[in-house]
């Protein structure tokens, strides 16, 4: 699946990006396809391949699918597309189908059909979540991003690239990180954010540059030279042209200098703008000491002048190169320069100088061939002698080293195993005894704690029942109401111990669940027909210990009860209450608001409810305040500073 990343590294199909880069990539794909064995690809061949690879492990399946994809991708789209479709349809193994979907997606992107590719890549991505590795999912996300970039759908592309970036970090692979940054550069270039595009293109290069002789190095250098040329950044264009020239000369030193593919990047049209750009590059290259870049630009500019019938101008451009190259041993480049000067002088009817430089080319060529042959023979002889002697010495040293290593290793392993076995045996015995004791102690304490909560709950229930019986035998309505309020306070504590008894978690109460249950019970015991109060709760789920939740529950009981008793007149109809409880910073905030008639200016500080709330707030190191609402009603705010949050 990794091949999807590289085959999909195509520039954005927009007006800002030259079609030339895309042509170069198609050329690379064509070269790869040419390496496959010429063989007729048809449905029968695909059937035989499926039967063959389905018997092997995943790595062999990948290898077989790679071979098949190279052959299919070398065909014209009109022939390849139905064969890819047939492969996907006949692949019964989900793993093979996943790879085939990725191959077809990559092929369609490479053939300017990203809209068709997206559907196949999405199906492949779904399969990769169960069938593939993280590398497969990464490749699908990058391929989808590139397909969306082709369609100028930057937001969708960025979404996939962000996912791929997190995977690249997890993979810790240079190729993965560079691929994501490169695709992000393309995405930002497609929306003309050239500052961001430059940042990500350079990140991709810096990542790839960490690996010496990386196979993608030439590709990235091509892209960067072309990108900075189109951007008009002469300095960066010169720097990467120099790097590209050095890279290519090391990879293929036998290819004549003028055949370097860098020529495909440069525009040789005879426009005033183009000529000025070449002059700027030559000037900057000269100041930076970038001889390769200066050489390329001077040669291309001289070609323009020669085509325009201005050989004298061509000679003036090439002359400074003689001085620059005289101080170096770059004979290959000197040959190219002298050849071009010979042509320029001949076009200028200066046959004497034309012959002079032609002879200089001939002398250099003879020297290079002679020296090269002698050097190669001498190097081969030296390498053979050294290789023979080194092999003999290495064999002797390896034999001794292996013997010593085996003896030493056996002794050390036996010693370590003996010590480890003795220590581990004693330690395991002790740990087993401690674990058994701890488990018995914890189980015993849990049983006791659960039984304690059960008994406390039963005791509170008895108190609540006694209060209820007392209220039933009283004639005084105020006394009856006071007992009912006391019963509600007891109920709030009963609810806490009931929840602790009924759950495995014996040390904490979930605030959201507790507030909902407590509020419902309070409203059920107070509301009468025709006097309903609609309430809403916004409670953050937290786990508080019993010492924190008990006073908060009692205060909430008092606040709700006060609203139900005092906030509304008899004929009020649209009655609303809102309760919220959240953690803000290092505090817990409880708010109870209503749309009633509001609190009086002077609150009775000696009432039992107010005294109780203040006492409980003091225990929590909390502040309790009442405010008028913006329209009607009252807002009560409790800010708790002391609490124990368990989760």
Coordinates of C-alpha atoms in Angstrom, one line a residue:
X1 CA 0.0 0.0 0.0
X2 CA 2.9 2.3 0.5
X3 CA 3.2 2.7 -3.3
X4 CA 0.0 4.7 -3.2
X5 CA 1.7 7.6 -1.5
X6 CA 4.4 8.0 -4.2
X7 CA 2.2 7.4 -7.2
X8 CA -0.2 10.0 -5.9
X9 CA 2.4 12.7 -5.3
X10 CA 1.1 14.7 -8.2
X11 CA 0.8 18.6 -8.3
X12 CA -2.5 20.3 -8.0
X13 CA -4.4 20.6 -11.3
X14 CA -4.8 24.4 -11.1
X15 CA -3.6 27.4 -13.0
X16 CA -0.8 28.0 -10.6
X17 CA 1.1 24.8 -11.3
X18 CA 2.8 24.0 -14.6
X19 CA 1.6 20.9 -16.4
X20 CA 5.3 20.1 -16.9
X21 CA 5.7 18.6 -13.3
X22 CA 2.7 16.4 -13.9
X23 CA 4.3 15.2 -17.2
X24 CA 7.5 14.4 -15.3
X25 CA 5.6 12.2 -12.8
X26 CA 3.8 10.4 -15.6
X27 CA 7.2 9.8 -17.1
X28 CA 8.4 8.2 -13.8
X29 CA 5.4 6.0 -13.7
X30 CA 6.0 5.0 -17.3
X31 CA 9.6 4.1 -16.5
X32 CA 8.4 1.9 -13.7
X33 CA 5.8 0.2 -15.9
X34 CA 8.4 -0.5 -18.6
X35 CA 10.4 -2.6 -16.1
X36 CA 7.6 -5.2 -16.0
X37 CA 7.8 -8.3 -18.2
X38 CA 5.9 -7.9 -21.4
X39 CA 2.9 -10.2 -20.9
X40 CA -0.7 -10.0 -22.1
X41 CA -2.9 -8.9 -19.2
X42 CA -6.5 -10.2 -19.4
X43 CA -9.2 -11.6 -17.1
X44 CA -7.8 -15.1 -17.3
X45 CA -4.4 -13.9 -16.1
X46 CA -6.0 -12.0 -13.2
X47 CA -7.9 -15.2 -12.2
X48 CA -4.7 -17.2 -12.1
X49 CA -2.9 -14.4 -10.1
X50 CA -5.7 -14.4 -7.5
X51 CA -5.6 -18.2 -7.1
X52 CA -1.8 -18.0 -6.7
X53 CA -1.5 -15.2 -4.2
X54 CA -4.5 -16.2 -2.1
X55 CA -2.4 -19.2 -0.8
X56 CA 0.4 -17.0 0.7
X57 CA 0.9 -14.8 3.7
X58 CA 0.2 -11.0 3.7
X59 CA 3.7 -10.0 2.6
X60 CA 3.7 -12.3 -0.4
X61 CA 0.2 -11.1 -1.3
X62 CA 1.5 -7.5 -1.3
X63 CA 4.4 -8.5 -3.5
X64 CA 2.1 -10.3 -5.9
X65 CA -0.3 -7.4 -6.0
X66 CA 2.6 -5.0 -6.6
X67 CA 3.6 -7.0 -9.7
X68 CA 0.1 -7.1 -11.0
X69 CA -0.4 -3.3 -10.4
X70 CA 2.7 -2.4 -12.3
X71 CA 1.5 -4.4 -15.3
X72 CA -2.1 -2.9 -15.1
X73 CA -0.9 0.6 -14.6
X74 CA 1.2 0.4 -17.8
X75 CA -1.9 -0.1 -19.9
X76 CA -4.0 2.8 -21.3
X77 CA -6.8 3.8 -19.0
X78 CA -9.6 2.4 -21.3
X79 CA -8.0 -1.0 -21.0
X80 CA -6.8 -0.9 -17.4
X81 CA -10.0 0.4 -15.8
X82 CA -12.2 -2.6 -16.6
X83 CA -9.4 -5.0 -15.5
X84 CA -9.0 -3.2 -12.2
X85 CA -12.8 -3.5 -11.8
X86 CA -12.8 -7.2 -12.5
X87 CA -9.9 -7.7 -10.0
X88 CA -11.9 -5.9 -7.3
X89 CA -15.1 -7.9 -8.1
X90 CA -13.3 -11.3 -8.1
X91 CA -11.2 -10.7 -5.0
X92 CA -12.9 -12.7 -2.2
X93 CA -10.2 -12.0 0.3
X94 CA -10.9 -8.6 2.0
X95 CA -7.2 -7.9 2.3
X96 CA -6.6 -8.4 -1.5
X97 CA -9.7 -6.3 -2.3
X98 CA -8.3 -3.5 0.0
X99 CA -5.0 -3.4 -1.9
X100 CA -6.8 -3.5 -5.3
X101 CA -9.0 -0.6 -4.3
X102 CA -5.9 1.4 -3.4
X103 CA -4.2 0.5 -6.6
X104 CA -7.2 1.6 -8.7
X105 CA -7.5 4.8 -6.8
X106 CA -3.8 5.6 -7.3
X107 CA -4.1 4.8 -11.0
X108 CA -7.2 7.0 -11.5
X109 CA -5.5 10.0 -9.8
X110 CA -2.4 9.5 -12.0
X111 CA -4.7 9.5 -15.0
X112 CA -6.6 12.8 -14.1
X113 CA -9.7 11.1 -12.7
X114 CA -9.7 12.0 -9.0
X115 CA -13.5 12.2 -8.9
X116 CA -13.7 8.5 -9.7
X117 CA -10.8 7.6 -7.5
X118 CA -12.4 9.0 -4.3
X119 CA -15.1 6.4 -4.2
X120 CA -12.7 3.5 -4.5
X121 CA -10.3 5.0 -1.9
X122 CA -13.1 5.5 0.6
X123 CA -14.1 1.8 0.3
X124 CA -10.5 0.8 0.6
X125 CA -10.0 3.0 3.7
X126 CA -13.0 1.3 5.4
X127 CA -11.5 -2.2 4.6
X128 CA -8.1 -1.1 5.9
X129 CA -9.5 -0.4 9.4
X130 CA -10.0 -4.1 9.9
X131 CA -7.7 -5.8 7.2
X132 CA -4.7 -3.6 6.9
X133 CA -1.9 -2.1 9.1
X134 CA -1.5 1.5 10.1
X135 CA 0.7 2.0 7.0
X136 CA -2.3 1.0 4.8
X137 CA -4.7 3.5 6.5
X138 CA -2.0 6.2 6.2
X139 CA -1.7 5.6 2.5
X140 CA -5.4 5.8 1.9
X141 CA -5.7 9.1 3.8
X142 CA -2.8 10.6 1.8
X143 CA -4.3 9.3 -1.5
X144 CA -7.7 10.7 -0.6
X145 CA -6.1 14.1 0.3
X146 CA -4.3 14.2 -3.0
X147 CA -7.5 13.4 -4.9
X148 CA -9.3 16.2 -3.1
X149 CA -6.4 18.6 -3.8
X150 CA -6.9 17.8 -7.6
X151 CA -10.5 18.9 -7.2
X152 CA -9.5 22.1 -5.2
X153 CA -11.4 20.8 -2.2
X154 CA -8.9 22.0 0.3
X155 CA -10.9 21.5 3.5
X156 CA -11.6 17.8 2.8
X157 CA -8.0 17.4 1.8
X158 CA -6.7 19.0 5.0
X159 CA -9.0 16.8 7.1
X160 CA -7.4 13.6 5.7
X161 CA -3.9 15.1 5.9
X162 CA -4.3 15.9 9.6
X163 CA -5.3 12.3 10.3
X164 CA -2.4 11.1 8.2
X165 CA 0.0 13.4 10.1
X166 CA -0.9 11.8 13.5
X167 CA -0.3 8.4 11.9
X168 CA 3.1 9.6 10.5
X169 CA 4.2 10.6 13.9
X170 CA 3.2 7.1 15.2
X171 CA 5.0 5.4 12.3
X172 CA 8.2 7.3 12.9
X173 CA 9.0 6.9 9.2
X174 CA 10.8 9.5 7.1
X175 CA 8.7 8.7 4.0
X176 CA 5.4 9.1 5.9
X177 CA 6.3 12.4 7.5
X178 CA 7.7 13.8 4.2
X179 CA 4.7 12.6 2.2
X180 CA 2.2 14.4 4.5
X181 CA 4.2 17.7 4.5
X182 CA 4.5 17.5 0.7
X183 CA 0.8 17.0 0.2
X184 CA 0.1 19.9 2.6
X185 CA 2.3 22.0 0.5
X186 CA 0.3 21.1 -2.6
X187 CA -3.0 21.8 -0.8
X188 CA -1.9 25.3 0.4
X189 CA -0.5 26.0 -3.1
X190 CA -3.9 25.1 -4.6
X191 CA -5.6 27.9 -2.5
X192 CA -2.7 30.3 -3.3
X193 CA -1.4 30.4 0.3
X194 CA 2.2 30.4 -0.9
X195 CA 3.6 31.2 2.6
X196 CA 2.2 28.0 4.1
X197 CA 3.0 26.1 0.9
X198 CA 6.6 27.1 1.1
X199 CA 6.7 26.1 4.8
X200 CA 5.4 22.6 4.2
X201 CA 7.5 22.0 1.0
X202 CA 10.6 22.8 2.9
X203 CA 9.5 20.6 5.8
X204 CA 9.1 17.7 3.4
X205 CA 12.6 18.3 2.0
X206 CA 14.2 18.7 5.4
X207 CA 12.7 15.4 6.6
X208 CA 13.8 13.6 3.4
X209 CA 17.2 15.1 3.5
X210 CA 17.9 13.3 6.8
X211 CA 18.2 10.0 4.7
X212 CA 21.3 9.9 2.5
X213 CA 20.6 8.8 -1.1
X214 CA 16.9 8.5 -0.5
X215 CA 15.2 7.3 -3.8
X216 CA 12.7 10.2 -3.6
X217 CA 15.4 12.9 -3.3
X218 CA 15.6 13.7 -7.0
X219 CA 11.8 14.0 -7.2
X220 CA 11.6 16.5 -4.3
X221 CA 14.4 18.6 -5.7
X222 CA 12.7 18.8 -9.1
X223 CA 9.5 20.0 -7.4
X224 CA 11.3 22.6 -5.3
X225 CA 13.3 24.0 -8.2
X226 CA 10.2 24.4 -10.3
X227 CA 8.1 25.8 -7.4
X228 CA 10.6 28.5 -6.5
X229 CA 11.1 29.4 -10.2
X230 CA 7.3 29.9 -10.5
X231 CA 7.3 31.9 -7.3
X232 CA 10.1 34.1 -8.5
X233 CA 12.3 33.3 -5.5
X234 CA 15.7 33.5 -7.2
X235 CA 17.7 32.7 -4.1
X236 CA 15.9 29.5 -3.2
X237 CA 15.7 28.5 -6.9
X238 CA 19.5 28.8 -7.2
X239 CA 20.1 26.8 -4.0
X240 CA 17.9 23.9 -5.0
X241 CA 19.2 23.9 -8.6
X242 CA 22.7 23.5 -7.1
X243 CA 21.6 20.6 -4.9
X244 CA 19.8 18.9 -7.9
X245 CA 22.8 19.2 -10.1
X246 CA 25.1 17.7 -7.4
X247 CA 22.7 14.9 -6.7
X248 CA 22.3 14.0 -10.4
X249 CA 26.0 14.1 -11.2
X250 CA 26.6 11.7 -8.3
X251 CA 23.9 9.3 -9.4
X252 CA 24.7 9.2 -13.1
X253 CA 28.1 10.7 -13.8
X254 CA 28.4 9.0 -17.2
X255 CA 25.5 11.0 -18.7
X256 CA 26.7 14.1 -20.6
X257 CA 26.2 17.3 -18.7
X258 CA 23.7 18.8 -21.2
X259 CA 21.4 15.8 -20.8
X260 CA 20.6 16.6 -17.2
X261 CA 16.8 16.5 -16.8
X262 CA 17.1 19.9 -15.1
X263 CA 16.7 21.3 -18.6
X264 CA 13.0 20.2 -18.5
X265 CA 12.4 22.6 -15.6
X266 CA 13.8 25.8 -17.3
X267 CA 11.8 27.8 -19.8
X268 CA 13.9 28.7 -22.8
X269 CA 11.5 31.0 -24.5
X270 CA 13.1 34.3 -25.7
X271 CA 10.9 36.7 -23.7
X272 CA 12.2 39.8 -22.0
X273 CA 10.9 38.5 -18.7
X274 CA 12.7 35.1 -19.1
X275 CA 16.0 36.7 -20.1
X276 CA 15.9 39.0 -17.1
X277 CA 15.2 36.1 -14.8
X278 CA 18.2 34.2 -16.1
X279 CA 20.4 37.2 -15.6
X280 CA 19.2 37.5 -12.0
X281 CA 19.9 33.8 -11.4
X282 CA 23.4 34.2 -12.9
X283 CA 24.1 37.2 -10.7
X284 CA 22.8 35.5 -7.5
X285 CA 24.6 32.2 -8.3
X286 CA 27.9 34.1 -8.9
X287 CA 27.6 35.9 -5.5
X288 CA 26.8 32.6 -3.7
X289 CA 29.5 30.6 -5.4
X290 CA 26.9 28.2 -6.9
X291 CA 28.8 27.2 -10.0
X292 CA 26.3 24.5 -11.1
X293 CA 23.4 26.9 -11.0
X294 CA 25.4 29.6 -12.8
X295 CA 26.5 27.1 -15.4
X296 CA 22.9 26.0 -16.1
X297 CA 21.5 29.5 -16.3
X298 CA 24.4 30.7 -18.5
X299 CA 24.0 27.8 -21.0
X300 CA 20.2 28.2 -21.2
X301 CA 20.5 32.0 -21.7
X302 CA 23.2 31.5 -24.4
X303 CA 20.9 29.1 -26.2
X304 CA 18.2 31.8 -26.2
X305 CA 20.6 34.4 -27.7
X306 CA 21.9 31.9 -30.3
X307 CA 18.3 31.0 -31.4
X308 CA 17.6 34.8 -31.7
X309 CA 20.7 35.3 -33.9
X310 CA 22.7 37.1 -31.2
X311 CA 26.0 35.1 -30.9
X312 CA 27.9 38.0 -29.5
X313 CA 25.5 38.3 -26.6
X314 CA 25.9 34.5 -26.1
X315 CA 29.7 34.8 -25.9
X316 CA 29.4 37.6 -23.4
X317 CA 27.2 35.4 -21.2
X318 CA 29.6 32.4 -21.4
X319 CA 33.0 34.2 -21.0
X320 CA 32.6 34.7 -17.1
X321 CA 32.2 30.9 -16.8
X322 CA 35.7 30.3 -18.1
X323 CA 37.2 32.3 -15.2
X324 CA 34.9 30.5 -12.7
X325 CA 35.8 27.0 -14.0
X326 CA 39.5 27.6 -14.4
X327 CA 40.0 27.4 -10.6
X328 CA 38.2 24.0 -10.5
X329 CA 38.8 20.5 -11.8
X330 CA 35.4 20.2 -13.4
X331 CA 36.5 18.9 -16.8
X332 CA 33.1 17.6 -17.8
X333 CA 31.6 21.0 -17.3
X334 CA 34.5 22.7 -19.1
X335 CA 33.9 20.4 -22.1
X336 CA 30.3 21.5 -22.3
X337 CA 31.3 25.2 -21.9
X338 CA 34.0 25.0 -24.6
X339 CA 31.7 23.2 -27.0
X340 CA 29.0 25.9 -26.5
X341 CA 31.7 28.7 -27.0
X342 CA 32.9 27.0 -30.2
X343 CA 29.3 27.1 -31.6
X344 CA 28.9 30.7 -30.5
X345 CA 32.1 31.9 -32.1
X346 CA 31.3 30.0 -35.3
X347 CA 27.9 31.7 -35.4
X348 CA 29.7 35.0 -35.0
X349 CA 32.1 34.2 -37.9
X350 CA 35.1 34.1 -35.6
X351 CA 36.4 30.8 -36.9
X352 CA 39.8 31.1 -35.2
X353 CA 38.3 31.0 -31.7
X354 CA 35.8 28.5 -32.8
X355 CA 38.6 26.1 -33.8
X356 CA 40.5 26.9 -30.6
X357 CA 37.7 25.9 -28.3
X358 CA 36.9 22.8 -30.5
X359 CA 40.5 21.6 -30.0
X360 CA 40.2 22.2 -26.3
X361 CA 37.1 20.0 -26.2
X362 CA 39.0 17.3 -28.0
X363 CA 42.0 17.4 -25.7
X364 CA 39.8 17.3 -22.6
X365 CA 37.8 14.3 -24.0
X366 CA 41.0 12.4 -24.7
X367 CA 42.4 13.1 -21.3
X368 CA 39.2 12.2 -19.5
X369 CA 38.9 8.8 -21.3
X370 CA 42.5 7.9 -20.7
X371 CA 42.6 8.9 -17.1
X372 CA 39.3 7.3 -16.4
X373 CA 40.3 4.0 -17.9
X374 CA 43.6 3.9 -16.0
X375 CA 41.9 4.9 -12.8
X376 CA 39.1 2.3 -13.1
X377 CA 41.7 -0.5 -13.6
X378 CA 43.8 0.6 -10.7
X379 CA 40.8 0.9 -8.4
X380 CA 39.5 -2.6 -9.3
X381 CA 42.9 -4.1 -8.6
X382 CA 43.3 -2.4 -5.3
X383 CA 39.7 -3.3 -4.3
X384 CA 40.2 -6.9 -5.2
X385 CA 43.4 -7.2 -3.1
X386 CA 41.9 -5.4 -0.1
X387 CA 38.7 -7.5 -0.4
X388 CA 40.6 -10.8 -0.3
X389 CA 42.8 -9.8 2.7
X390 CA 39.9 -8.3 4.6
X391 CA 37.8 -11.4 4.0
X392 CA 40.5 -13.7 5.4
X393 CA 41.1 -11.4 8.5
X394 CA 37.4 -11.1 9.1
X395 CA 36.9 -14.9 9.0
X396 CA 39.7 -15.5 11.5
X397 CA 38.5 -12.7 13.8
X398 CA 34.8 -13.8 13.5
X399 CA 35.7 -17.4 14.5
X400 CA 37.5 -16.3 17.6
X401 CA 34.9 -13.7 18.5
X402 CA 32.1 -16.2 18.0
X403 CA 33.7 -18.7 20.3
X404 CA 34.4 -16.2 23.0
X405 CA 31.0 -14.7 22.7
X406 CA 29.3 -18.1 23.0
X407 CA 31.3 -19.1 26.1
X408 CA 30.8 -15.8 27.7
X409 CA 27.2 -15.6 26.9
X410 CA 26.4 -19.0 28.3
X411 CA 28.2 -18.2 31.6
X412 CA 26.5 -14.8 32.0
X413 CA 23.0 -16.2 31.1
X414 CA 23.4 -19.1 33.6
X415 CA 24.6 -16.7 36.3
X416 CA 21.7 -14.2 35.6
X417 CA 19.1 -17.0 35.5
X418 CA 20.3 -18.4 38.8
X419 CA 20.3 -15.1 40.6
X420 CA 17.0 -14.1 39.1
X421 CA 15.3 -17.4 39.9
X422 CA 16.3 -17.3 43.5
X423 CA 15.3 -13.7 44.0
X424 CA 12.1 -14.0 42.0
X425 CA 11.0 -17.1 43.9
X426 CA 11.2 -15.5 47.3
X427 CA 9.7 -12.2 46.0
X428 CA 6.8 -14.1 44.4
X429 CA 6.0 -16.0 47.5
X430 CA 6.0 -12.9 49.6
X431 CA 3.9 -11.0 47.1
X432 CA 1.4 -13.8 46.8
X433 CA 0.9 -13.9 50.6
X434 CA 0.5 -10.1 50.7
X435 CA -1.9 -10.1 47.8
X436 CA -4.0 -12.7 49.4
X437 CA -4.1 -10.8 52.7
X438 CA -4.9 -7.5 51.0
X439 CA -7.7 -9.1 49.0
X440 CA -9.3 -10.6 52.1
X441 CA -8.9 -7.3 53.9
X442 CA -10.4 -5.2 51.1
X443 CA -13.3 -7.6 50.7
X444 CA -14.0 -7.5 54.4
X445 CA -13.9 -3.7 54.5
X446 CA -16.1 -3.4 51.4
X447 CA -18.7 -5.7 53.1
X448 CA -18.6 -3.7 56.3
X449 CA -18.7 -0.3 54.5
X450 CA -21.7 -1.5 52.4
X451 CA -23.5 -2.8 55.5
X452 CA -22.8 0.6 57.2
X453 CA -24.4 2.5 54.4
X454 CA -27.3 0.1 54.4
X455 CA -27.9 0.6 58.1
X456 CA -27.5 4.4 57.9
X457 CA -30.0 4.4 55.1
X458 CA -32.4 2.4 57.1
X459 CA -32.0 4.7 60.1
X460 CA -32.7 7.7 58.0
X461 CA -35.7 5.9 56.6
X462 CA -37.1 5.3 60.1
X463 CA -36.5 9.0 61.0
X464 CA -38.3 10.0 57.8
X465 CA -41.2 7.6 58.6
X466 CA -41.5 9.0 62.1
X467 CA -41.6 12.5 60.8
X468 CA -44.3 11.6 58.3
X469 CA -46.4 9.9 61.1
X470 CA -45.9 13.0 63.3
X471 CA -47.1 15.3 60.5
X472 CA -50.2 13.3 59.9
X473 CA -51.3 13.7 63.6
X474 CA -50.7 17.5 63.7
X475 CA -53.4 20.1 63.0
X476 CA -51.2 23.1 62.9
X477 CA -50.3 23.7 59.1
X478 CA -47.1 25.5 59.9
X479 CA -45.8 22.8 62.1
X480 CA -46.9 20.2 59.6
X481 CA -45.0 22.1 56.9
X482 CA -41.9 22.3 59.1
X483 CA -41.9 18.6 59.6
X484 CA -42.4 18.0 55.9
X485 CA -39.3 20.1 55.2
X486 CA -37.3 18.2 57.8
X487 CA -38.5 15.0 56.1
X488 CA -37.1 16.4 52.7
X489 CA -33.8 17.1 54.3
X490 CA -33.6 13.6 55.6
X491 CA -34.6 12.2 52.2
X492 CA -31.6 14.0 50.6
X493 CA -29.2 12.1 52.9
X494 CA -31.1 8.8 52.5
X495 CA -30.6 9.1 48.8
X496 CA -26.8 9.4 49.2
X497 CA -26.5 6.2 51.3
X498 CA -29.0 4.4 49.1
X499 CA -26.8 5.0 46.0
X500 CA -23.6 4.0 47.9
X501 CA -25.3 0.8 49.0
X502 CA -26.6 -0.2 45.6
X503 CA -23.4 0.4 43.6
X504 CA -19.9 -1.2 43.6
X505 CA -18.4 2.3 44.0
X506 CA -18.6 2.8 47.8
X507 CA -16.7 6.1 48.2
X508 CA -18.3 8.6 45.8
X509 CA -21.6 9.9 44.4
X510 CA -22.1 10.9 40.7
X511 CA -23.4 14.4 40.8
X512 CA -25.5 14.2 37.7
X513 CA -27.4 11.1 38.8
X514 CA -27.8 12.3 42.3
X515 CA -29.1 15.9 41.4
X516 CA -31.6 14.4 39.0
X517 CA -33.0 12.0 41.5
X518 CA -33.0 14.5 44.4
X519 CA -34.7 17.2 42.4
X520 CA -37.4 14.8 41.1
X521 CA -38.2 13.6 44.6
X522 CA -38.4 17.2 46.0
X523 CA -40.8 18.3 43.2
X524 CA -42.9 15.2 43.5
X525 CA -43.4 15.9 47.2
X526 CA -44.3 19.6 46.8
X527 CA -46.1 20.3 43.5
X528 CA -49.8 20.3 43.5
X529 CA -52.2 20.1 40.5
X530 CA -52.5 23.4 38.8
X531 CA -49.4 24.7 40.4
X532 CA -46.7 22.8 38.4
X533 CA -43.2 24.3 38.1
X534 CA -41.3 23.3 35.0
X535 CA -37.6 22.8 35.8
X536 CA -34.5 22.1 33.8
X537 CA -31.1 20.7 35.0
X538 CA -27.6 21.3 33.6
X539 CA -25.4 19.2 35.8
X540 CA -21.8 18.2 35.0
X541 CA -21.0 14.6 35.8
X542 CA -18.5 14.4 38.7
X543 CA -17.7 11.9 41.4
X544 CA -17.7 13.7 44.9
X545 CA -17.1 12.1 48.2
X546 CA -19.8 11.9 50.8
X547 CA -18.4 14.7 52.9
X548 CA -18.8 17.1 49.9
X549 CA -22.1 15.9 48.4
X550 CA -24.1 15.8 51.6
X551 CA -24.0 19.5 52.5
X552 CA -24.4 20.5 48.8
X553 CA -27.5 18.2 48.5
X554 CA -29.0 19.8 51.7
X555 CA -28.4 23.3 50.4
X556 CA -30.0 22.4 47.0
X557 CA -33.0 21.0 48.9
X558 CA -33.4 24.3 50.8
X559 CA -33.0 26.4 47.7
X560 CA -35.6 24.4 45.7
X561 CA -38.0 24.3 48.6
X562 CA -37.8 28.1 49.1
X563 CA -38.6 28.7 45.4
X564 CA -41.6 26.3 45.6
X565 CA -42.9 27.9 48.8
X566 CA -42.3 31.6 48.3
X567 CA -41.4 32.5 44.7
X568 CA -44.8 32.4 43.1
X569 CA -48.3 33.8 43.7
X570 CA -51.3 31.6 43.5
X571 CA -52.4 32.8 40.1
X572 CA -48.9 32.6 38.5
X573 CA -49.0 30.1 35.6
X574 CA -45.7 30.1 33.6
X575 CA -43.5 28.8 36.4
X576 CA -39.9 27.9 35.5
X577 CA -36.8 27.0 37.4
X578 CA -33.3 26.3 36.1
X579 CA -30.7 24.4 38.1
X580 CA -27.0 24.1 37.0
X581 CA -23.9 22.6 38.6
X582 CA -20.5 22.9 37.0
X583 CA -16.8 22.9 37.9
X584 CA -15.1 26.3 37.0
X585 CA -11.4 26.4 37.8
X586 CA -10.9 25.4 41.4
X587 CA -14.5 25.9 42.4
X588 CA -17.9 24.2 42.1
X589 CA -20.7 26.5 41.1
X590 CA -24.4 25.7 42.0
X591 CA -27.0 28.0 40.5
X592 CA -30.8 27.9 41.1
X593 CA -32.8 30.5 39.3
X594 CA -36.6 31.1 38.9
X595 CA -38.9 33.5 37.2
X596 CA -41.0 34.2 40.3
X597 CA -41.7 37.5 42.0
X598 CA -38.2 37.8 43.5
X599 CA -36.9 37.9 47.0
X600 CA -37.8 40.7 49.4
X601 CA -35.2 43.4 50.1
X602 CA -34.7 42.1 53.7
X603 CA -34.2 38.4 54.0
X604 CA -35.1 36.8 57.3
X605 CA -31.6 35.9 58.6
X606 CA -33.1 34.1 61.6
X607 CA -35.1 31.6 59.6
X608 CA -34.0 28.0 60.0
X609 CA -33.5 27.4 56.3
X610 CA -31.2 30.4 55.9
X611 CA -29.2 29.5 59.1
X612 CA -28.9 25.9 57.9
X613 CA -27.6 26.9 54.4
X614 CA -25.1 29.3 56.0
X615 CA -23.8 26.7 58.3
X616 CA -23.4 24.2 55.6
X617 CA -21.8 26.8 53.3
X618 CA -19.2 27.5 56.0
X619 CA -18.3 23.8 56.2
X620 CA -17.7 23.8 52.5
X621 CA -15.8 27.2 52.6
X622 CA -18.4 28.4 50.2
X623 CA -20.2 31.7 49.5
X624 CA -24.0 31.9 49.1
X625 CA -25.6 34.9 47.5
X626 CA -28.9 35.9 46.1
X627 CA -29.3 38.2 43.1
X628 CA -32.3 39.6 41.2
X629 CA -32.7 38.1 37.7
X630 CA -32.5 40.4 34.7
X631 CA -36.3 40.3 34.2
X632 CA -38.2 38.5 37.0
X633 CA -37.2 36.1 39.8
X634 CA -34.1 35.3 41.8
X635 CA -30.8 33.7 41.2
X636 CA -29.1 31.8 44.1
X637 CA -25.4 31.1 43.6
X638 CA -23.3 28.8 45.7
X639 CA -19.5 28.9 45.1
X640 CA -17.8 25.9 46.8
X641 CA -14.1 26.1 47.5
X642 CA -13.6 23.0 49.7
X643 CA -14.5 19.7 48.1
X644 CA -13.0 16.3 47.3
X645 CA -13.3 15.4 43.6
X646 CA -12.8 11.6 43.1
X647 CA -13.2 11.6 39.3

